[in-house]
C-alpha atoms as an extended CHARMM CRD file, in Angstrom:
* protein
*
       170  EXT
         1         1  UNK       CA             12.0920000000       46.1950000000       26.9630000000  PROA      1               0.0000000000
         2         2  UNK       CA              9.6290000000       46.5050000000       29.8420000000  PROA      2               0.0000000000
         3         3  UNK       CA              8.7090000000       42.8470000000       29.3870000000  PROA      3               0.0000000000
         4         4  UNK       CA             12.3740000000       41.8490000000       29.8190000000  PROA      4               0.0000000000
         5         5  UNK       CA             12.6380000000       43.7990000000       33.0840000000  PROA      5               0.0000000000
         6         6  UNK       CA              9.4170000000       42.2700000000       34.3960000000  PROA      6               0.0000000000
         7         7  UNK       CA             10.6300000000       38.7850000000       33.4790000000  PROA      7               0.0000000000
         8         8  UNK       CA             13.9760000000       39.3790000000       35.2290000000  PROA      8               0.0000000000
         9         9  UNK       CA             12.2250000000       40.6350000000       38.3720000000  PROA      9               0.0000000000
        10        10  UNK       CA              9.9400000000       37.5950000000       38.3460000000  PROA      10              0.0000000000
        11        11  UNK       CA             12.9320000000       35.2280000000       38.0480000000  PROA      11              0.0000000000
        12        12  UNK       CA             14.6680000000       37.0300000000       40.9100000000  PROA      12              0.0000000000
        13        13  UNK       CA             11.5810000000       36.7850000000       43.1070000000  PROA      13              0.0000000000
        14        14  UNK       CA             11.1680000000       33.0780000000       42.2490000000  PROA      14              0.0000000000
        15        15  UNK       CA             14.5840000000       32.1970000000       43.6780000000  PROA      15              0.0000000000
        16        16  UNK       CA             14.3010000000       34.3320000000       46.8110000000  PROA      16              0.0000000000
        17        17  UNK       CA             13.5330000000       32.9100000000       50.2030000000  PROA      17              0.0000000000
        18        18  UNK       CA              9.9710000000       34.1170000000       50.9460000000  PROA      18              0.0000000000
        19        19  UNK       CA             10.9180000000       34.6710000000       54.5870000000  PROA      19              0.0000000000
        20        20  UNK       CA             13.9230000000       36.8360000000       53.5890000000  PROA      20              0.0000000000
        21        21  UNK       CA             11.7280000000       38.8490000000       51.2210000000  PROA      21              0.0000000000
        22        22  UNK       CA              9.1000000000       39.4080000000       53.9040000000  PROA      22              0.0000000000
        23        23  UNK       CA             11.6330000000       40.3640000000       56.5860000000  PROA      23              0.0000000000
        24        24  UNK       CA             13.5470000000       42.6770000000       54.2110000000  PROA      24              0.0000000000
        25        25  UNK       CA             10.4120000000       44.5590000000       53.1730000000  PROA      25              0.0000000000
        26        26  UNK       CA              9.2690000000       44.7550000000       56.8030000000  PROA      26              0.0000000000
        27        27  UNK       CA             12.6910000000       46.1530000000       57.8050000000  PROA      27              0.0000000000
        28        28  UNK       CA             12.5390000000       48.7920000000       55.0620000000  PROA      28              0.0000000000
        29        29  UNK       CA              9.1290000000       49.8670000000       56.3010000000  PROA      29              0.0000000000
        30        30  UNK       CA             10.3570000000       50.0350000000       59.9140000000  PROA      30              0.0000000000
        31        31  UNK       CA             13.4630000000       52.0560000000       59.0050000000  PROA      31              0.0000000000
        32        32  UNK       CA             11.3570000000       54.6190000000       57.1910000000  PROA      32              0.0000000000
        33        33  UNK       CA              8.7650000000       54.8220000000       59.9870000000  PROA      33              0.0000000000
        34        34  UNK       CA             11.3910000000       55.0180000000       62.7260000000  PROA      34              0.0000000000
        35        35  UNK       CA             13.1620000000       57.9130000000       61.0350000000  PROA      35              0.0000000000
        36        36  UNK       CA              9.9000000000       59.8560000000       60.7500000000  PROA      36              0.0000000000
        37        37  UNK       CA              9.0670000000       58.9900000000       64.3570000000  PROA      37              0.0000000000
        38        38  UNK       CA             12.4830000000       60.1560000000       65.5730000000  PROA      38              0.0000000000
        39        39  UNK       CA             11.8540000000       63.4900000000       63.8540000000  PROA      39              0.0000000000
        40        40  UNK       CA              8.4290000000       63.6670000000       65.5590000000  PROA      40              0.0000000000
        41        41  UNK       CA             10.0230000000       62.9540000000       68.9710000000  PROA      41              0.0000000000
        42        42  UNK       CA             12.6160000000       65.7010000000       68.4190000000  PROA      42              0.0000000000
        43        43  UNK       CA              9.9950000000       68.1860000000       67.2280000000  PROA      43              0.0000000000
        44        44  UNK       CA              7.8270000000       67.4000000000       70.2670000000  PROA      44              0.0000000000
        45        45  UNK       CA             10.7870000000       68.0290000000       72.5690000000  PROA      45              0.0000000000
        46        46  UNK       CA             11.4190000000       71.4310000000       70.9760000000  PROA      46              0.0000000000
        47        47  UNK       CA              7.7290000000       72.3100000000       71.1480000000  PROA      47              0.0000000000
        48        48  UNK       CA              7.7600000000       71.5340000000       74.8850000000  PROA      48              0.0000000000
        49        49  UNK       CA             10.9860000000       73.4420000000       75.5630000000  PROA      49              0.0000000000
        50        50  UNK       CA             10.0300000000       76.5410000000       73.5970000000  PROA      50              0.0000000000
        51        51  UNK       CA             12.2590000000       76.1180000000       70.5540000000  PROA      51              0.0000000000
        52        52  UNK       CA              9.4890000000       75.6180000000       68.0450000000  PROA      52              0.0000000000
        53        53  UNK       CA             11.0520000000       77.9250000000       65.4290000000  PROA      53              0.0000000000
        54        54  UNK       CA             13.2710000000       74.9750000000       64.4770000000  PROA      54              0.0000000000
        55        55  UNK       CA             12.0170000000       71.9830000000       62.5800000000  PROA      55              0.0000000000
        56        56  UNK       CA             13.2350000000       68.5180000000       63.5700000000  PROA      56              0.0000000000
        57        57  UNK       CA             15.5500000000       68.1150000000       60.5750000000  PROA      57              0.0000000000
        58        58  UNK       CA             17.2540000000       71.3990000000       61.4420000000  PROA      58              0.0000000000
        59        59  UNK       CA             17.5630000000       70.4230000000       65.1090000000  PROA      59              0.0000000000
        60        60  UNK       CA             19.0950000000       67.0730000000       64.1870000000  PROA      60              0.0000000000
        61        61  UNK       CA             21.5150000000       68.8330000000       61.8400000000  PROA      61              0.0000000000
        62        62  UNK       CA             22.6230000000       71.1290000000       64.6820000000  PROA      62              0.0000000000
        63        63  UNK       CA             23.0820000000       68.1690000000       67.0120000000  PROA      63              0.0000000000
        64        64  UNK       CA             25.1240000000       66.2350000000       64.4450000000  PROA      64              0.0000000000
        65        65  UNK       CA             27.3460000000       69.2400000000       63.7090000000  PROA      65              0.0000000000
        66        66  UNK       CA             28.3480000000       69.5810000000       67.3460000000  PROA      66              0.0000000000
        67        67  UNK       CA             31.5660000000       71.5500000000       67.7880000000  PROA      67              0.0000000000
        68        68  UNK       CA             32.7600000000       70.9760000000       64.2200000000  PROA      68              0.0000000000
        69        69  UNK       CA             33.3120000000       73.6600000000       61.5950000000  PROA      69              0.0000000000
        70        70  UNK       CA             32.1480000000       72.2900000000       58.2310000000  PROA      70              0.0000000000
        71        71  UNK       CA             31.1470000000       73.2100000000       54.6860000000  PROA      71              0.0000000000
        72        72  UNK       CA             27.7240000000       72.3680000000       53.2560000000  PROA      72              0.0000000000
        73        73  UNK       CA             29.3650000000       69.6780000000       51.1380000000  PROA      73              0.0000000000
        74        74  UNK       CA             30.9700000000       68.1140000000       54.1990000000  PROA      74              0.0000000000
        75        75  UNK       CA             27.5930000000       68.0350000000       55.9500000000  PROA      75              0.0000000000
        76        76  UNK       CA             26.1950000000       65.9170000000       53.1360000000  PROA      76              0.0000000000
        77        77  UNK       CA             29.2650000000       63.7410000000       52.5490000000  PROA      77              0.0000000000
        78        78  UNK       CA             29.6380000000       62.9030000000       56.2560000000  PROA      78              0.0000000000
        79        79  UNK       CA             26.0000000000       61.8560000000       56.4450000000  PROA      79              0.0000000000
        80        80  UNK       CA             24.9350000000       64.6260000000       58.8280000000  PROA      80              0.0000000000
        81        81  UNK       CA             22.3030000000       65.7650000000       56.3850000000  PROA      81              0.0000000000
        82        82  UNK       CA             20.6780000000       63.8010000000       53.6000000000  PROA      82              0.0000000000
        83        83  UNK       CA             18.4660000000       66.4090000000       51.9590000000  PROA      83              0.0000000000
        84        84  UNK       CA             18.9110000000       68.0460000000       48.6110000000  PROA      84              0.0000000000
        85        85  UNK       CA             17.9940000000       71.3560000000       50.2360000000  PROA      85              0.0000000000
        86        86  UNK       CA             20.9200000000       71.5390000000       52.6690000000  PROA      86              0.0000000000
        87        87  UNK       CA             21.7120000000       75.0670000000       51.4350000000  PROA      87              0.0000000000
        88        88  UNK       CA             18.1400000000       76.1790000000       52.1500000000  PROA      88              0.0000000000
        89        89  UNK       CA             18.2380000000       74.8510000000       55.7220000000  PROA      89              0.0000000000
        90        90  UNK       CA             21.6910000000       76.2960000000       56.3480000000  PROA      90              0.0000000000
        91        91  UNK       CA             20.4930000000       79.7100000000       55.1690000000  PROA      91              0.0000000000
        92        92  UNK       CA             17.4390000000       79.4640000000       57.4420000000  PROA      92              0.0000000000
        93        93  UNK       CA             19.6200000000       78.4410000000       60.3990000000  PROA      93              0.0000000000
        94        94  UNK       CA             21.9920000000       81.3460000000       59.7450000000  PROA      94              0.0000000000
        95        95  UNK       CA             19.0400000000       83.7610000000       59.4570000000  PROA      95              0.0000000000
        96        96  UNK       CA             17.5590000000       82.4520000000       62.7300000000  PROA      96              0.0000000000
        97        97  UNK       CA             20.9300000000       82.7920000000       64.4980000000  PROA      97              0.0000000000
        98        98  UNK       CA             21.6370000000       79.0900000000       65.0760000000  PROA      98              0.0000000000
        99        99  UNK       CA             24.6680000000       78.9190000000       62.7860000000  PROA      99              0.0000000000
       100       100  UNK       CA             27.6120000000       81.2420000000       62.2220000000  PROA      100             0.0000000000
       101       101  UNK       CA             29.3210000000       81.2250000000       58.8590000000  PROA      101             0.0000000000
       102       102  UNK       CA             32.6010000000       82.4470000000       57.4800000000  PROA      102             0.0000000000
       103       103  UNK       CA             33.7310000000       82.6890000000       53.8640000000  PROA      103             0.0000000000
       104       104  UNK       CA             36.9600000000       80.9180000000       53.0460000000  PROA      104             0.0000000000
       105       105  UNK       CA             39.9310000000       83.2260000000       52.5320000000  PROA      105             0.0000000000
       106       106  UNK       CA             41.2700000000       81.1690000000       49.6230000000  PROA      106             0.0000000000
       107       107  UNK       CA             37.9630000000       80.2670000000       47.9150000000  PROA      107             0.0000000000
       108       108  UNK       CA             35.2980000000       82.9460000000       48.2800000000  PROA      108             0.0000000000
       109       109  UNK       CA             32.6330000000       80.5010000000       47.0410000000  PROA      109             0.0000000000
       110       110  UNK       CA             33.2310000000       78.1810000000       49.9920000000  PROA      110             0.0000000000
       111       111  UNK       CA             31.5450000000       78.8970000000       53.3220000000  PROA      111             0.0000000000
       112       112  UNK       CA             32.4110000000       77.2100000000       56.6160000000  PROA      112             0.0000000000
       113       113  UNK       CA             29.6490000000       76.8980000000       59.1810000000  PROA      113             0.0000000000
       114       114  UNK       CA             29.6500000000       76.2720000000       62.9180000000  PROA      114             0.0000000000
       115       115  UNK       CA             27.1260000000       76.4630000000       65.7180000000  PROA      115             0.0000000000
       116       116  UNK       CA             26.4440000000       79.7990000000       67.3480000000  PROA      116             0.0000000000
       117       117  UNK       CA             25.6900000000       79.9550000000       71.0760000000  PROA      117             0.0000000000
       118       118  UNK       CA             21.9830000000       79.6170000000       70.1910000000  PROA      118             0.0000000000
       119       119  UNK       CA             22.8090000000       76.6060000000       68.0000000000  PROA      119             0.0000000000
       120       120  UNK       CA             24.7750000000       74.9550000000       70.8060000000  PROA      120             0.0000000000
       121       121  UNK       CA             21.7580000000       75.3770000000       73.1230000000  PROA      121             0.0000000000
       122       122  UNK       CA             19.5090000000       73.7080000000       70.5340000000  PROA      122             0.0000000000
       123       123  UNK       CA             21.9790000000       70.8490000000       70.0900000000  PROA      123             0.0000000000
       124       124  UNK       CA             22.0140000000       70.4570000000       73.8650000000  PROA      124             0.0000000000
       125       125  UNK       CA             18.2120000000       69.9730000000       73.8510000000  PROA      125             0.0000000000
       126       126  UNK       CA             18.6430000000       66.9740000000       71.5260000000  PROA      126             0.0000000000
       127       127  UNK       CA             21.5590000000       65.6840000000       73.6210000000  PROA      127             0.0000000000
       128       128  UNK       CA             19.4830000000       65.8620000000       76.8270000000  PROA      128             0.0000000000
       129       129  UNK       CA             16.5670000000       64.1370000000       75.0750000000  PROA      129             0.0000000000
       130       130  UNK       CA             18.8490000000       61.2600000000       74.0520000000  PROA      130             0.0000000000
       131       131  UNK       CA             20.3420000000       61.0620000000       77.5550000000  PROA      131             0.0000000000
       132       132  UNK       CA             16.8820000000       60.9440000000       79.1140000000  PROA      132             0.0000000000
       133       133  UNK       CA             15.8390000000       58.1860000000       76.7190000000  PROA      133             0.0000000000
       134       134  UNK       CA             18.9790000000       56.2010000000       77.5050000000  PROA      134             0.0000000000
       135       135  UNK       CA             17.8710000000       56.1310000000       81.1240000000  PROA      135             0.0000000000
       136       136  UNK       CA             14.7300000000       54.1770000000       80.2770000000  PROA      136             0.0000000000
       137       137  UNK       CA             15.1050000000       52.5040000000       76.8750000000  PROA      137             0.0000000000
       138       138  UNK       CA             16.2240000000       49.1880000000       78.3560000000  PROA      138             0.0000000000
       139       139  UNK       CA             13.4930000000       49.0390000000       81.0210000000  PROA      139             0.0000000000
       140       140  UNK       CA             10.6150000000       50.4650000000       78.9790000000  PROA      140             0.0000000000
       141       141  UNK       CA             11.3880000000       49.3350000000       75.4230000000  PROA      141             0.0000000000
       142       142  UNK       CA             13.1990000000       46.2070000000       76.6450000000  PROA      142             0.0000000000
       143       143  UNK       CA             16.0400000000       46.6910000000       74.1710000000  PROA      143             0.0000000000
       144       144  UNK       CA             19.4290000000       45.7330000000       75.5920000000  PROA      144             0.0000000000
       145       145  UNK       CA             22.8740000000       47.0080000000       74.7220000000  PROA      145             0.0000000000
       146       146  UNK       CA             23.6200000000       43.6560000000       73.1140000000  PROA      146             0.0000000000
       147       147  UNK       CA             20.5150000000       43.9500000000       70.9240000000  PROA      147             0.0000000000
       148       148  UNK       CA             21.5080000000       47.4760000000       69.9130000000  PROA      148             0.0000000000
       149       149  UNK       CA             24.9610000000       46.1500000000       69.0350000000  PROA      149             0.0000000000
       150       150  UNK       CA             23.4590000000       43.4950000000       66.7520000000  PROA      150             0.0000000000
       151       151  UNK       CA             21.0440000000       46.0100000000       65.2400000000  PROA      151             0.0000000000
       152       152  UNK       CA             23.8470000000       48.4890000000       64.5630000000  PROA      152             0.0000000000
       153       153  UNK       CA             25.9480000000       45.7790000000       62.9530000000  PROA      153             0.0000000000
       154       154  UNK       CA             23.0990000000       44.7620000000       60.6350000000  PROA      154             0.0000000000
       155       155  UNK       CA             22.2440000000       48.3750000000       59.7830000000  PROA      155             0.0000000000
       156       156  UNK       CA             25.8910000000       49.1400000000       58.9700000000  PROA      156             0.0000000000
       157       157  UNK       CA             25.9700000000       46.1640000000       56.5950000000  PROA      157             0.0000000000
       158       158  UNK       CA             22.7280000000       47.3400000000       54.9870000000  PROA      158             0.0000000000
       159       159  UNK       CA             24.1920000000       50.8400000000       54.6330000000  PROA      159             0.0000000000
       160       160  UNK       CA             27.2380000000       49.4020000000       52.8720000000  PROA      160             0.0000000000
       161       161  UNK       CA             24.9900000000       47.2660000000       50.6330000000  PROA      161             0.0000000000
       162       162  UNK       CA             22.9080000000       50.2890000000       49.6030000000  PROA      162             0.0000000000
       163       163  UNK       CA             26.0150000000       52.4500000000       49.1130000000  PROA      163             0.0000000000
       164       164  UNK       CA             27.4400000000       49.7800000000       46.8220000000  PROA      164             0.0000000000
       165       165  UNK       CA             24.1320000000       49.6420000000       44.9310000000  PROA      165             0.0000000000
       166       166  UNK       CA             24.5240000000       53.3240000000       44.1390000000  PROA      166             0.0000000000
       167       167  UNK       CA             28.2850000000       53.4160000000       43.6600000000  PROA      167             0.0000000000
       168       168  UNK       CA             28.4980000000       50.3570000000       41.4150000000  PROA      168             0.0000000000
       169       169  UNK       CA             24.9880000000       50.6500000000       39.9340000000  PROA      169             0.0000000000
       170       170  UNK       CA             24.1540000000       47.0760000000       40.8820000000  PROA      170             0.0000000000
């Protein structure tokens, strides 16, 4: 069985454009590194502004929640949080006072969460960081709005491709 899989992979790699393969693998590496780097940038901002009780994933979750009232399931399904431990982080954020929660009247198992005043302040730190970066990303990083548009278009297609891989088990 393993031999058959190896043979199929070899056939697939034989027909692939070597440049496409190289660029695809390089892109995967960059996506992973950029996500970790974004988390490092956010954590550094909180360390400098005195909010170091939050980790970067939690801060990004607060920012992405914004003014919405959501359930834990909605956080995951809307792509605001990709971890399997969303419940753990929500509990920590509630305990630290960043998130308010309310049990559903109709379904006592369901909890709706929203940002507390402290959570809104933390989300504002991320917002100000992004705004500050917008002021210099074109001059310093030399990435234009048009390039971001093309990048976003390609990343959205890649997201759909990967979603289909999971959904249809391709």
